[in-house]
Structure formats: C-alpha cells, structure tokens
Coordinates of C-alpha atoms in Angstrom, one line a residue:
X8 CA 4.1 18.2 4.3
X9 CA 6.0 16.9 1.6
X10 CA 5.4 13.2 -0.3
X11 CA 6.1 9.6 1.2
X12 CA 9.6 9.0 1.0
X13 CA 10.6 5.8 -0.3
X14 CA 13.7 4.3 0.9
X15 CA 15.2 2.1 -1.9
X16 CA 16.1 -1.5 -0.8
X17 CA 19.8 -0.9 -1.2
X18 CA 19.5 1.9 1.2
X19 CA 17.5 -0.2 3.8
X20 CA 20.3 -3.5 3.2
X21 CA 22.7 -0.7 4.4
X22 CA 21.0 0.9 7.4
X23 CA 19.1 -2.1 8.6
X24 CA 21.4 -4.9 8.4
X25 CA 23.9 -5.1 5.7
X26 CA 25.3 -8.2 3.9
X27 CA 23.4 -10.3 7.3
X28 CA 20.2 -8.9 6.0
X29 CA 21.0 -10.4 2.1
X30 CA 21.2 -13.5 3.4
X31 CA 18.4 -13.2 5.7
X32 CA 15.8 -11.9 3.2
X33 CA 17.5 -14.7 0.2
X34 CA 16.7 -17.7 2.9
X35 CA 13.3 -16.5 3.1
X36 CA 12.8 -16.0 -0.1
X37 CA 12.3 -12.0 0.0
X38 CA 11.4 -9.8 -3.6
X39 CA 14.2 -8.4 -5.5
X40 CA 16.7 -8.4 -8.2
X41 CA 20.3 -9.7 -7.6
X42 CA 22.3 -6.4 -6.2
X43 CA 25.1 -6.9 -8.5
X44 CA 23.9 -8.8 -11.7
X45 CA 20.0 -7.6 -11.9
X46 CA 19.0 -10.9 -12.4
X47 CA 15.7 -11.8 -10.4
X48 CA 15.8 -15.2 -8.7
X49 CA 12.9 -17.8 -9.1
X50 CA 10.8 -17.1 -6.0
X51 CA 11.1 -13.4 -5.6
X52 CA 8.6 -11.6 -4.8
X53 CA 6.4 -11.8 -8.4
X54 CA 2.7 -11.9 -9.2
X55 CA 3.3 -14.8 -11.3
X56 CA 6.5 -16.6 -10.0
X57 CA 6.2 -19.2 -12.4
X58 CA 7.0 -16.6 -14.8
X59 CA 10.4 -15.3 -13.2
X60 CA 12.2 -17.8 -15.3
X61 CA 11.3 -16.1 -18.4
X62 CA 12.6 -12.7 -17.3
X63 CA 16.3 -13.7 -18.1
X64 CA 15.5 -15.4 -21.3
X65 CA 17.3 -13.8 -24.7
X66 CA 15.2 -12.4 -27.0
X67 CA 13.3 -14.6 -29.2
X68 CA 13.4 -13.0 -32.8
X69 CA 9.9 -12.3 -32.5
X70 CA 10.9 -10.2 -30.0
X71 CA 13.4 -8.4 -32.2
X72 CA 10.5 -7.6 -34.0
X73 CA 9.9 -10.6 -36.5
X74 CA 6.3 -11.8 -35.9
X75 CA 4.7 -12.6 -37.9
X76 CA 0.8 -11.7 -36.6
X77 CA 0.0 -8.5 -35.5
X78 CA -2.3 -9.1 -32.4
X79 CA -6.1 -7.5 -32.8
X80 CA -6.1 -4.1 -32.3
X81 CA -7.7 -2.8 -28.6
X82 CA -10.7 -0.9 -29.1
X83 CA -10.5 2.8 -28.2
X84 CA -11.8 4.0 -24.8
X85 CA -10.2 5.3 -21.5
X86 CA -8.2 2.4 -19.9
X87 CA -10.0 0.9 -16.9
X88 CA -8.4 1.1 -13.8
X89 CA -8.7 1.1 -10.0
X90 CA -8.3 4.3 -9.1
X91 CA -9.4 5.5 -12.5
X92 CA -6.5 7.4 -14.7
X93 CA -7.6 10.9 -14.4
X94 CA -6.1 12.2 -18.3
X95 CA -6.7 10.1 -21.1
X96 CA -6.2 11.5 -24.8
X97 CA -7.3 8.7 -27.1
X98 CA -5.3 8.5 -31.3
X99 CA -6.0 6.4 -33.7
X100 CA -4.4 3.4 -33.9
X101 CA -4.1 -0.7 -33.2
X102 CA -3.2 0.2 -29.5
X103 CA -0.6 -2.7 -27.7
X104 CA -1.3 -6.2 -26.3
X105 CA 1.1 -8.5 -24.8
X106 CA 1.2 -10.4 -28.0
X107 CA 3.9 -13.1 -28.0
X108 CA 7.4 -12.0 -28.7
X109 CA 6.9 -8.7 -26.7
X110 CA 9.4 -7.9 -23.9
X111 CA 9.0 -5.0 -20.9
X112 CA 12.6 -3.2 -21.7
X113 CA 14.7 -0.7 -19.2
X114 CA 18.2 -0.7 -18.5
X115 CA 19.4 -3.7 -16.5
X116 CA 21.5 -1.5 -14.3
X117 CA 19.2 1.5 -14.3
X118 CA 16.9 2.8 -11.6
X119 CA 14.0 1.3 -12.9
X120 CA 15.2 -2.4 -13.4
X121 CA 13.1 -3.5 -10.4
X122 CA 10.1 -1.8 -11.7
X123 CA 10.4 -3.5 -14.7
X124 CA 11.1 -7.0 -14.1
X125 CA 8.3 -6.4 -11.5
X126 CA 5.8 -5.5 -15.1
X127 CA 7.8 -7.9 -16.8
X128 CA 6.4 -11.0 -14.1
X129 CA 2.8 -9.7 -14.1
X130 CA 2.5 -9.8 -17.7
X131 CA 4.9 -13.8 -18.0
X132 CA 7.1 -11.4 -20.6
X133 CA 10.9 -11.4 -21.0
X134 CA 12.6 -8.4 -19.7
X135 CA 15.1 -6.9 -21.6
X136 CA 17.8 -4.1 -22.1
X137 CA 17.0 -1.1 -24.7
X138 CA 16.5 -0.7 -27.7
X139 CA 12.7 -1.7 -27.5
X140 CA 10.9 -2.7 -30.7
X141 CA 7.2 -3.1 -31.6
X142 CA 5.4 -4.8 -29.3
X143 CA 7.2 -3.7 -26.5
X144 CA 6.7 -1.5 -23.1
X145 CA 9.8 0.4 -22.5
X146 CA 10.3 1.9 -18.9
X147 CA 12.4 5.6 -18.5
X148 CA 12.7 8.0 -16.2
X149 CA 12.7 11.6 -17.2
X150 CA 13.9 14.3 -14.6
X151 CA 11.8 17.4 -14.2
X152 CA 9.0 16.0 -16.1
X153 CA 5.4 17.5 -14.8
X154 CA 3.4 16.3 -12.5
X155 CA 5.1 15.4 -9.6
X156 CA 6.9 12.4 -8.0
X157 CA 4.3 10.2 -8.3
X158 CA 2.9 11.2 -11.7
X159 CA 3.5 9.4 -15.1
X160 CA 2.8 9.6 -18.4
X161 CA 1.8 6.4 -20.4
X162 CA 1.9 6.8 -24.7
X163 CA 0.9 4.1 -26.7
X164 CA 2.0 4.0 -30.5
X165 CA 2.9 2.0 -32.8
X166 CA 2.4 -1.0 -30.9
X167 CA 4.3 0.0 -28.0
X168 CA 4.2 1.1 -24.9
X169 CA 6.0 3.9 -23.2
X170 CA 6.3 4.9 -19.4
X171 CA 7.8 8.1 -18.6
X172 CA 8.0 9.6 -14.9
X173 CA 10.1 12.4 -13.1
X174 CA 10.5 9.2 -10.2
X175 CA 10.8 5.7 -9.5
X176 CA 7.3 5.9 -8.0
X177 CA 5.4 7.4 -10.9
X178 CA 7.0 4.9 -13.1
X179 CA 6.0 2.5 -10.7
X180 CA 2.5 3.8 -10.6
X181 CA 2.0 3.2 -14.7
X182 CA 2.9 -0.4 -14.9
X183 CA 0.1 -1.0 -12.4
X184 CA -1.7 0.6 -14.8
X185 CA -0.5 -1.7 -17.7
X186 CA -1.4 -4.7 -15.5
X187 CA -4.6 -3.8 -15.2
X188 CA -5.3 -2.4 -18.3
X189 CA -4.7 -6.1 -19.4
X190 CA -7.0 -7.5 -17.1
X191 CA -9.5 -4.9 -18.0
X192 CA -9.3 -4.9 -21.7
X193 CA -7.3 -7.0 -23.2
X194 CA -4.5 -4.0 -23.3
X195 CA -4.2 0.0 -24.1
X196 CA -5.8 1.9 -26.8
X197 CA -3.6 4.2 -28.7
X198 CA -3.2 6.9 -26.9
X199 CA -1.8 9.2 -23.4
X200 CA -2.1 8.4 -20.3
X201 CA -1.2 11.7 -18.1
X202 CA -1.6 10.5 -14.2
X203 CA -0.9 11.5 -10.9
X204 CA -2.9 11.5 -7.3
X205 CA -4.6 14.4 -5.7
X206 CA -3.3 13.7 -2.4
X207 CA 0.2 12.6 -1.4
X208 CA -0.7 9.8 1.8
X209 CA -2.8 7.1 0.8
X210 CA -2.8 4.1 3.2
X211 CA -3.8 1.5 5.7
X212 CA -3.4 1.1 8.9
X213 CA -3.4 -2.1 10.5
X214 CA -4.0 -2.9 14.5
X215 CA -1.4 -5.9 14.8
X216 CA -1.3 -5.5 18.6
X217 CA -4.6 -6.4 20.0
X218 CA -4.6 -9.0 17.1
X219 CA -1.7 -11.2 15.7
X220 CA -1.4 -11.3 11.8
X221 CA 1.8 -13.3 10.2
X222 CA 3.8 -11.8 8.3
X223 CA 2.5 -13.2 4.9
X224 CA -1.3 -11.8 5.4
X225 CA 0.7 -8.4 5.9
X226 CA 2.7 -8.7 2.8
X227 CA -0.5 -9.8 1.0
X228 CA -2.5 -6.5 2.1
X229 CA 0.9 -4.7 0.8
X230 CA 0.2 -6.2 -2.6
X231 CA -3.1 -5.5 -2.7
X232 CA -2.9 -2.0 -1.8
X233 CA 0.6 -1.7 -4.6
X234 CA -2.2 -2.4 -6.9
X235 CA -4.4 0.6 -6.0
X236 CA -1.8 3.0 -6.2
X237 CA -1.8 3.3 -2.0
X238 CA 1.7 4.2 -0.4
X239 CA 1.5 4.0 3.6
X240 CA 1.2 1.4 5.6
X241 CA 0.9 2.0 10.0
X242 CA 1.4 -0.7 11.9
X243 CA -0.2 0.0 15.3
X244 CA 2.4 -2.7 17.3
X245 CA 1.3 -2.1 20.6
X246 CA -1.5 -1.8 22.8
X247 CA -2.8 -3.1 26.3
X248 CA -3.5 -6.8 24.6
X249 CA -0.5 -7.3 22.8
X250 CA 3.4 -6.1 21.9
X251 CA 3.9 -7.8 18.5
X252 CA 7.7 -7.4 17.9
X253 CA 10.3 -9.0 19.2
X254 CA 12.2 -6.5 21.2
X255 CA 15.9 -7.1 22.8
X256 CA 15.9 -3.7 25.0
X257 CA 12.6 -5.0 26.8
X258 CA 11.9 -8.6 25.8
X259 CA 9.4 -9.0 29.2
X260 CA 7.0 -7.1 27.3
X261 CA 6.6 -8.9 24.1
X262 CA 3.4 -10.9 23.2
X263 CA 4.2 -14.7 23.0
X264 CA 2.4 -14.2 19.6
X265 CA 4.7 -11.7 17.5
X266 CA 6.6 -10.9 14.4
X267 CA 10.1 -11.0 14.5
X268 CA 12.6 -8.4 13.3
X269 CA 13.6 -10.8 10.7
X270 CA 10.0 -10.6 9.2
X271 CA 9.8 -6.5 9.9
X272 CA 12.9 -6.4 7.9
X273 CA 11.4 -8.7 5.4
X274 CA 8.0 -6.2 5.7
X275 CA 9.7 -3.6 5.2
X276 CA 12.1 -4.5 1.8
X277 CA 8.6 -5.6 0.2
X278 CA 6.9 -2.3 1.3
X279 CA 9.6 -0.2 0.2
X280 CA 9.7 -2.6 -3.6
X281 CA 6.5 -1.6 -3.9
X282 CA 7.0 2.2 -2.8
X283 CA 4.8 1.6 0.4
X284 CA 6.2 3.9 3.1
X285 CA 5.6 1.7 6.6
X286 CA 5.1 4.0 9.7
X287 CA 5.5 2.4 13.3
X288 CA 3.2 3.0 16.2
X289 CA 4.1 3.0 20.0
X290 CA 1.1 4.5 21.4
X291 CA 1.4 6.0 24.7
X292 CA 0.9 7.3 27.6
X293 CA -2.3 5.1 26.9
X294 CA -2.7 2.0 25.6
X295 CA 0.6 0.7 27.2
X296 CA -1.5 -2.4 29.3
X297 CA 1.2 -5.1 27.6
X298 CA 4.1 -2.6 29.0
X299 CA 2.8 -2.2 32.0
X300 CA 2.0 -6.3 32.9
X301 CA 5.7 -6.7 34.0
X302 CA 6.1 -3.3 35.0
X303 CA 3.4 -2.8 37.0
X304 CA 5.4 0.2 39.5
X305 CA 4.5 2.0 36.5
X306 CA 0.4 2.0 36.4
X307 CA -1.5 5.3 36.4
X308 CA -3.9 4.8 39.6
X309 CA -6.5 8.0 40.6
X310 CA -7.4 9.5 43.5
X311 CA -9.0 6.1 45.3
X312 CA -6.0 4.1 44.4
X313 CA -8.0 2.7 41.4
X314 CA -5.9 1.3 38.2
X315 CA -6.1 3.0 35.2
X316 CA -6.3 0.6 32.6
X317 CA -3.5 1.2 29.9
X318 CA -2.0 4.4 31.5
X319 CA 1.6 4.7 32.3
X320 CA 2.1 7.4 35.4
X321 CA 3.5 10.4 33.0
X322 CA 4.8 12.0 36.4
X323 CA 7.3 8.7 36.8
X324 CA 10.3 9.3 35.1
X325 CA 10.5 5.5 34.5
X326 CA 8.1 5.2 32.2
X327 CA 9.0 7.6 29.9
X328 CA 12.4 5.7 29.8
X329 CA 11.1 2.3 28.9
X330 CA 9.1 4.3 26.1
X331 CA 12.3 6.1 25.0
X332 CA 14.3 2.6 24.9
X333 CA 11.6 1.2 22.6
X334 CA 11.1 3.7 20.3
X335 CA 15.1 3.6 20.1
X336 CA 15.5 0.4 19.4
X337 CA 12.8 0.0 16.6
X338 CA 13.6 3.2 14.6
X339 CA 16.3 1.5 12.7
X340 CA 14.1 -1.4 11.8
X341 CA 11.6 1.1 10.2
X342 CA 13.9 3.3 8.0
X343 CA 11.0 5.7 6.6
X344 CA 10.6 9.0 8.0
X345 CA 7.6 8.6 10.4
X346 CA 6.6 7.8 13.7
X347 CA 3.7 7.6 15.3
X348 CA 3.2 8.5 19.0
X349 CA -0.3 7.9 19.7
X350 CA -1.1 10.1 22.1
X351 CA -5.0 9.1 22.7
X352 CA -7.5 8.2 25.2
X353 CA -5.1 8.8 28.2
X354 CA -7.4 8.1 31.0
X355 CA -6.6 10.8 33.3
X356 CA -7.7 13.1 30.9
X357 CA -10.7 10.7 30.0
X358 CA -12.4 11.9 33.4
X359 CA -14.8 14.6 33.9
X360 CA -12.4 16.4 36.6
X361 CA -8.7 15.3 35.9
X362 CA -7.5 17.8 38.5
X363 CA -9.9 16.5 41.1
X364 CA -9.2 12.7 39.9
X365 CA -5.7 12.8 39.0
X366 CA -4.5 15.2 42.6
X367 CA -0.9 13.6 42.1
X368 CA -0.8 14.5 38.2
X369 CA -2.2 18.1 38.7
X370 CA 0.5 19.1 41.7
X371 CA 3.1 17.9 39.6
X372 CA 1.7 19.8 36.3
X373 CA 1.9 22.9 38.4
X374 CA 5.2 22.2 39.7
X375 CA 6.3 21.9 36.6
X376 CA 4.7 24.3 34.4
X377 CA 3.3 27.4 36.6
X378 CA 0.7 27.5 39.2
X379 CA -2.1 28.1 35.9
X380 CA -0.9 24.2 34.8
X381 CA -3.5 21.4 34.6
X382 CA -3.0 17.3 33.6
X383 CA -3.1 17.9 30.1
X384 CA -0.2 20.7 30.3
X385 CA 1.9 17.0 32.2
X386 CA 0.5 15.0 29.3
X387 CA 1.2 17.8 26.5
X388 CA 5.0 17.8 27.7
X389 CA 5.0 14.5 27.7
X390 CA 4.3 14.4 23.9
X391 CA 5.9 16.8 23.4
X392 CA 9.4 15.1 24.9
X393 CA 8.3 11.9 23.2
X394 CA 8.5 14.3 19.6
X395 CA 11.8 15.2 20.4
X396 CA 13.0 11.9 20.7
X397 CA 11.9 11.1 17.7
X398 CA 13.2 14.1 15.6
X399 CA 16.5 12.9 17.2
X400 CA 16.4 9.6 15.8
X401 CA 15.3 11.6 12.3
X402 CA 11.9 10.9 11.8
X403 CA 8.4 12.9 11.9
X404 CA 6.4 12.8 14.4
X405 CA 2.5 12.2 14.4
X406 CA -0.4 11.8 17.0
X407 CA -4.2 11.4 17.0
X408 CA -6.2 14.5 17.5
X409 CA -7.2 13.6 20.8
X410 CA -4.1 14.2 21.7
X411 CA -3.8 17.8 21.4
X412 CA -5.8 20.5 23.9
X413 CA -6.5 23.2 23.5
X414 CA -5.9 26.6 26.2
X415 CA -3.3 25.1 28.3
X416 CA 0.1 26.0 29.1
X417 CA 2.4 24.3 27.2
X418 CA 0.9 23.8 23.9
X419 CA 1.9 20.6 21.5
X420 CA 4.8 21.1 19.2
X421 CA 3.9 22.3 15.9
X422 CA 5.9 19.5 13.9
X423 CA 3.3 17.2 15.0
X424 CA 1.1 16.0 12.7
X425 CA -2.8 15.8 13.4
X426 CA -4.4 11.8 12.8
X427 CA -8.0 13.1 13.0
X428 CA -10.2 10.5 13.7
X429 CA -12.8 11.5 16.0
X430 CA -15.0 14.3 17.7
X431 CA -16.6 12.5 20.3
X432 CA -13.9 13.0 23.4
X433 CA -14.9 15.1 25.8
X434 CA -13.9 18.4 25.0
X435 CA -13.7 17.6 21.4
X436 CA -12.1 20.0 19.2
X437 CA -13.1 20.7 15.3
X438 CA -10.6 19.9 12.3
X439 CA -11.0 23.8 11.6
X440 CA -9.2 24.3 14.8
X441 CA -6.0 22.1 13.7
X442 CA -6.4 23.7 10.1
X443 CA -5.9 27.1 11.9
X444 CA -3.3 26.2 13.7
X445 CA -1.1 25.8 10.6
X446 CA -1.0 21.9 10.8
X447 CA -1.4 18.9 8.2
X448 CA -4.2 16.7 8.9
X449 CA -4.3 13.1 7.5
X450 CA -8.1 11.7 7.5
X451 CA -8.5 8.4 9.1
X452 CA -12.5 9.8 9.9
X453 CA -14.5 6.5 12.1
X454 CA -17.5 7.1 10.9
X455 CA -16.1 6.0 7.3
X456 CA -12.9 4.4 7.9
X457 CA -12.5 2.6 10.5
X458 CA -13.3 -1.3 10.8
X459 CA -13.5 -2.0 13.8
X460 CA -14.1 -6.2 15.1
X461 CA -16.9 -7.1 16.8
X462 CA -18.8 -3.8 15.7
X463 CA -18.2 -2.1 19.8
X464 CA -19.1 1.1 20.8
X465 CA -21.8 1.5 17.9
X466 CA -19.3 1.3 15.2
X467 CA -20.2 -0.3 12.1
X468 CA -17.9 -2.5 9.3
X469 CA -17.7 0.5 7.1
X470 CA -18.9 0.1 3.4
X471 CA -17.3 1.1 0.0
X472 CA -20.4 2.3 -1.2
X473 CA -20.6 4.8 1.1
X474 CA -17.1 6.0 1.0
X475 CA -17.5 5.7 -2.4
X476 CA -20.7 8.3 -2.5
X477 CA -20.4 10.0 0.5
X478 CA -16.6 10.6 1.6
X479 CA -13.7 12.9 0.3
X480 CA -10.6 13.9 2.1
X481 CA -12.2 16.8 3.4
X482 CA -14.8 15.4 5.6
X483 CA -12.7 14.8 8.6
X484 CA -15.3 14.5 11.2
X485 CA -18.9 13.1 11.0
X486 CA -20.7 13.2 7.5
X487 CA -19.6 17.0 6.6
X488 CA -17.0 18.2 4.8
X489 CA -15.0 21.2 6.7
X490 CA -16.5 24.2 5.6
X491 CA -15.3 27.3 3.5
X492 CA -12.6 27.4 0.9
X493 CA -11.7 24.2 -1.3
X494 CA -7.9 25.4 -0.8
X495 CA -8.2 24.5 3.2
X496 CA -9.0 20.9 2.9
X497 CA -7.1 20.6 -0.2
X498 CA -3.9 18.1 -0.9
X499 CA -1.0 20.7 0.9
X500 CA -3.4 20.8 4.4
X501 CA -5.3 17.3 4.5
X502 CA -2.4 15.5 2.5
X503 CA -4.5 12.0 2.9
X504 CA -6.2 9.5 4.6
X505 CA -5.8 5.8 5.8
X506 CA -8.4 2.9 6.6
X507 CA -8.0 1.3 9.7
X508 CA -8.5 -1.7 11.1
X509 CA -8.7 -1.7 15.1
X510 CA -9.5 -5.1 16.8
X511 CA -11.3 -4.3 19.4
X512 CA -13.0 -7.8 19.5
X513 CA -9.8 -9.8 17.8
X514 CA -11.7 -13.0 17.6
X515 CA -14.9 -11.3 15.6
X516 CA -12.9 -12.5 12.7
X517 CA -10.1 -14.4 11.0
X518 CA -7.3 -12.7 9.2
X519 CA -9.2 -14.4 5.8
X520 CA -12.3 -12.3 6.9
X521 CA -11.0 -9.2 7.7
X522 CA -8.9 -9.9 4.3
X523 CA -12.5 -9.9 2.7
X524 CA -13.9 -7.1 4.8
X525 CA -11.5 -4.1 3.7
X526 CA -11.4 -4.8 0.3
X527 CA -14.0 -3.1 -1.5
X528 CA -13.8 -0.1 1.4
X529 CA -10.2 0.2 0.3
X530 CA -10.7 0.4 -3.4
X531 CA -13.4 3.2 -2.8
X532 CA -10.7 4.8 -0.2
X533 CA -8.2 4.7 -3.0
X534 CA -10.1 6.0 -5.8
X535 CA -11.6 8.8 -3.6
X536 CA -7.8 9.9 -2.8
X537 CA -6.2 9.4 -6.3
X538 CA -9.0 11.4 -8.2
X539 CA -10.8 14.6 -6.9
X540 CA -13.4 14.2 -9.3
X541 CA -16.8 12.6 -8.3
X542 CA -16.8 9.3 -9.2
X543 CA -18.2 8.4 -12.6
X544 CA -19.3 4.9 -12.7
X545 CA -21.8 4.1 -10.8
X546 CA -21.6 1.6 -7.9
X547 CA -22.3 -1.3 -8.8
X548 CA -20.4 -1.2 -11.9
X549 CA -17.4 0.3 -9.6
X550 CA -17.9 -3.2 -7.5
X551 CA -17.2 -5.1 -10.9
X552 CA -14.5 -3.2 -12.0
X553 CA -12.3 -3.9 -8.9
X554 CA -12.8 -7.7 -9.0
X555 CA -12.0 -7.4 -12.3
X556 CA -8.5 -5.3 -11.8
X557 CA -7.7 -8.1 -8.8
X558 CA -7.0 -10.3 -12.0

C-alpha cells in the first residue's frame, strides 16, 4: 500500500466547499497563506503568531548579507531530534544559527511557500523570495531525488541552510528538523542531513465518540504529532455513547455534544497544512448504540428476544441504508483516501454459538449464501457491501482484524486493509494468517498502544518506555514480534502503526490529562516508526530530549 496522500488545501477549498469555505476558515481564523498573494495573515495558524508580522517584512541589509557579527559557530555532532535523523555526515565548518538578519527563502508562488513561511514563524525570521544569502535556509524541491516522498536532504555550508526533497512532505519533514535542531542546540552543524521514515503510516487515533474533544485540543494533538514527523490522524466519530458530527442526512442521531462540519473542515485544512492525512470512522454493524437510540426497529435482539447492545440487525435492509447515507454524506468532508469501517465486536458473532443464538441471522445467511453459510458469512457480506460503497465514493477501505473470519463462505474483500489490534476474540486468528493472505497490516497492537480511560478490561495506560524498549512494527499481537523473515513484517506489509485513545471510561480524565498521558508514548511510537534501528539513547535521556524538542 502506497504513502499517505496529502490533499493540498487548495484542492480541499475546491472539493469541500469553495469560495464559502475561504470565508469560513478566514472568520475563524484557520492556517494559511493568502491563495492569490502568498501573504500569511496575523493569526494563521503559526507556532509563534506574534511573529507572522515579520514574515512580509523587506529584507533588512543584514539580511542581504551585511552583518556585521558572524554568530558562534554550533559545535559538531548529529542534530538532535525527535524521531532521531537516521544519516548524518558531519564537515568542517561554523555550521548555521538564526542569527539576526537571516531569512527562510522559497518562491513566494512556489509549492513550498506554505512550508516555508510555516519555518519562517517557528524561527520569528522574515521569509523571503530567492536568491538566499548567508545566513539563510533556503527551501526547494527537487523531482526524482532519492529517498522517497517523504525523505529530505538537509546541507549546511557556509552559513546556510539548504532543504531539498523529491515532495512537499519531505521538505516539510526537514524544517521540523530545523526547529528543533534550534531548540536542541542552538542550530546545525556543518554538515548532511539524509532522512526519511521506515514506515509510510504513522499516526493517532483518537475515540471522539464515547468522549467529546473541541476542535482546538484536536488541532493541538495535530501540532504535536507535525512535530514528530507522524502523518495520520483517525477519528473514531461514532459509537454507542456518542455521534460527534453534525450530520444533515440523519441529524436524530447526533450527540448534543459534537463538532460541526465547519470545524471538520477547519480540522481537516490544518491536518492537511501539516501533511496529516485524517481518516473517518463509522464503525458498524457494532458499536452503532447512538444510531440505534432513535431507530430502535433496527436493534439486533437473539434468540430470547434479548437486545444486543450496539448491533444493528445486518439481515434488515434499513440499517445498512442509514449506514450507506452517512458514510455518503461525510466522505466529502474527509477528502483523503481512507475510510474506516470498523467492523469489530459484532455481538452475534461475540457468542459461543451464533447459529444457535442468532436462529434469524443464520436462516438468512443460508438463504443467502448456500446451505454451508453461517452469521459471519451475513456479517462478511455485510462488510463486504459497506467496502464497495466506499470504493464508490473513492476511498480505501479498512477494518479491524476482528472483523475478518476465517473458513466461511464468502470471504472479506481483499482491498481491505487489516487494523490488528487484538488476539483475544474468540476464535482469534494470528497476524501471520492476514500476512498470508496478501494483505497490509497497520499495528495499532493493545497491549502497547492503546490508552484506554479508566484502565477497563485489565488494560493499562501504556508507557513510552516500554514502547520505547520493547515494541517495533512487527510485533502485532502480544509481546512477540511475528516470526520468520524481516521482509514479512517489513515497511511494504506492516506499513505502520497508530496509538489510540479509546474512552471506555470518558470521565477517567480531562482532555488536559489525556493531553499529558499520550505524550511520551507517542514520541517513543514515533521514533520506533521513523527509525528501524534500536534506539540509541537511553531512556531517560530519550525522556529529556523530547521535552526539550517541545520547545
């Protein structure tokens, strides 16, 4: 499975809402350069807004080159970063500082104007058109060069800076490096920065349905993870506590607590800045309890006329409808190519005997599917049919492992992608057999990397340190890595991993908490996907390294 693709906020403006949407996001006071004049605005999206006044300042004639002090030079060793830069070839040389007079430079009109007035804020320096002098970090993009879309190269010489990339994204990638070089150190040594990550989906995934976050905590997590080199956002939306969006096809559904589309859209522009890819999550046929309040004709109930908390009744043609009409109407409002359709912990296939429990579901699986059908072949078709409403709408689909069963009749489509999260459902299947199978896995692995509120079900808050020691991409169930070849767990096959945050208990903790919570884990998740290597500083000296890059 290929790399994250970024949709550029011009392309969003288009899709999503056009001209409406420029004044929407200018009222609110979204990030982004002027689409005509690439001027930033004070109060776009900046780490230092007080700074975006200086971004359309004229060159001073230090900046031309002029000063008069040459700033110390920065002592040479490997520039320290969260993830750590995984080629570093030191020179000799003063290295580069943002001494006064020195601009970030890149065409105005150019591809990588937002990256660079985005650099330009985070260091309070002028930005400025080309030709770049000394003391200056110059932004370009080079086409073809190595290392993939999200790689860079980063040369220091002569007191400047120069950041080269094949993509928006790479180039993107190296001033965050820049920034926190300058926390770190002071600046760059003279030298090369040659970077990339080892695996293409490096995320987050957030559970705003059983708990309501505003819009501005999201956007902060977005920054944060911008500044460990993470790309993926999910937003799990809804669940049997909660619909968070505001929804026009269904609005009986939606959570008095919710985001708007106004702030999606605003989400979504500040994700996409920052080359964050946000994926959407419907889950069904479980998890649907907020659907299912006002539509209660459409509960699951067994064989003694008990509910089935969460479950739709997958052998209703109704509720596959209201399903359909959601996913419809949010797909424009998330213009990224994935969507994710849950898929877990359906109850009828929770039970011991979902024939004997579910008669209704199992006469209709056979009527359906062949006298050899069972539940799961009705609840495999029905992801299945969910997947092909979302390749029409043109995105990818994706479902958690326990989703998928094996030995039935109809088996689950192959452009699926595998979440693996968990062994411990009944009839639990092992990553190998999803590997074999020919399918991408992304790693979202609870014993490691999920937080769950309230600690239920003997979960525990999960710690850095041990993803930091004890986790790589490849260990996609329990505490051991999948065995045999490195090639079968490696970047093309498990292309990632996510922390998530479910809130199973939401009032455990506030938003400010769970703020607090994820941030070390998600620095040791970031690391552990950006370099393959193991970790070279020891943990505690990790622990004061990423307070330090937080600036």
């Amino acid at each position: 499975m290929g790399l994250p693709v970024r949709i550029t906020r011009s392309a969003i403006r288009g899709t999503v809402a056009g001209c409406a949407l420029l004044v929407t996001m200018t009222l609110m006071g979204c990030p982004g350069k002027e689409a005509t004049t690439g001027v930033r605005k004070a109060g776009d999206d900046s780490r230092s807004p007080q700074a975006a006044s200086s971004s359309t300042a004229p060159p001073s004639s230090a900046a031309a080159g002029t000063s008069a002090a040459a700033p110390a030079p920065v002592p040479q060793a490997e520039p320290r970063t969260v993830p750590s830069v995984r080629n570093w070839t030191g020179r000799p040389g003063p290295g580069w500082r943002p001494a006064p007079g020195a601009r970030v430079v890149a065409d105005p009109g150019g591809p990588l104007a937002d990256e660079a007035h985005s650099l330009a804020d985070g260091l309070r320096l002028p930005f400025a058109p080309a030709p770049a002098h000394a003391g200056d970090v110059e932004l370009a993009l080079r086409p073809g060069q190595a290392g993939g879309p999200e790689s860079y190269e980063l040369a220091t010489a002569d007191r400047k800076v120069l950041i080269t990339a094949p993509d928006e994204a790479g180039a993107f990638y190296g001033t965050r490096t820049v920034l926190q070089a300058v926390r770190t150190g002071g600046g760059l040594p003279e030298g090369v920065v040659r970077d990339a990550p080892d695996r293409p989906r490096r995320g987050l995934n957030i559970d705003i349905a059983r708990k309501h976050f505003p819009a501005d905590w999201i956007e902060a997590r977005l920054r944060e993870m911008a500044d460990l080199k993470l790309n993926e956002l999910g937003l799990h939306f809804s669940d049997d506590q909660g619909f968070r969006i505001q929804s026009d096809s269904h609005p009986e559904v939606v959570s008095p607590d919710h985001l708007t589309k106004d702030e999606i859209r605003r989400i979504v522009v500040l994700a996409s800045s920052l080359h964050i890819t946000v994926v959407p999550e419907i889950d069904s046929p479980g998890h649907l309890g907020a659907v299912l309040g006002p539509h209660p004709d459409l509960q699951l109930h067994d064989a003694s006329g008990t509910v089935s908390r969460g479950a739709v009744d997958i052998g209703n043609p109704a509720a596959a409808r209201i399903v359909d009409d959601l996913m419809r109407e949010y797909a424009p409002l998330f213009p990224g190519p994935y969507w994710h359709l849950g898929a877990d912990e359906y109850r009828a296939l929770m039970a011991r005997d979902p024939q004997a429990s579910y008669p209704r579901l199992a006469q209709l699986a056979r009527q359906k599917y062949g006298t050899r059908a069972r539940v799961q072949d009705l609840a495999t078709g029905w992801l299945n049919d969910r997947a092909a409403v979302v390749r029409s709408l043109g995105k990818r689909p994706r479902a958690w492992n326990d989703g998928f069963f094996r030995g039935g009749t109809v088996s689950p489509d192959k452009s699926i992608e595998v979440e693996y999260w968990t062994g411990k459902e009944l009839g639990a299947r092992d990553p190998q057999e999803y590997l074999n199978e020919g399918r991408t896995l992304v790693n979202l692995n609870d014993e490691y990397l999920y937080y769950v509120l309230g600690e239920p079900n003997q979960f525990r808050y999960p710690t850095g340190e041990r993803i930091y020691r004890e986790w790589t991409p490849a260990v996609l169930r329990g505490t051991k890595a999948v065995p045999g070849p490195a090639d079968r767990t490696g970047p093309a096959r498990v292309v990632g991993g996510r922390l998530a945050i479910w809130c199973d208990r939401p009032t455990a903790q506030t938003p400010d908490q769970v703020a607090a919570g994820i941030r070390l884990p998600l620095a040791a998740l970031a690391q552990k996907l950006w370099d393959p290597r193991p970790p070279r500083l020891a943990w505690a000296q990790f622990t004061a390294l990423a307070r330090q890059v937080r600036g």
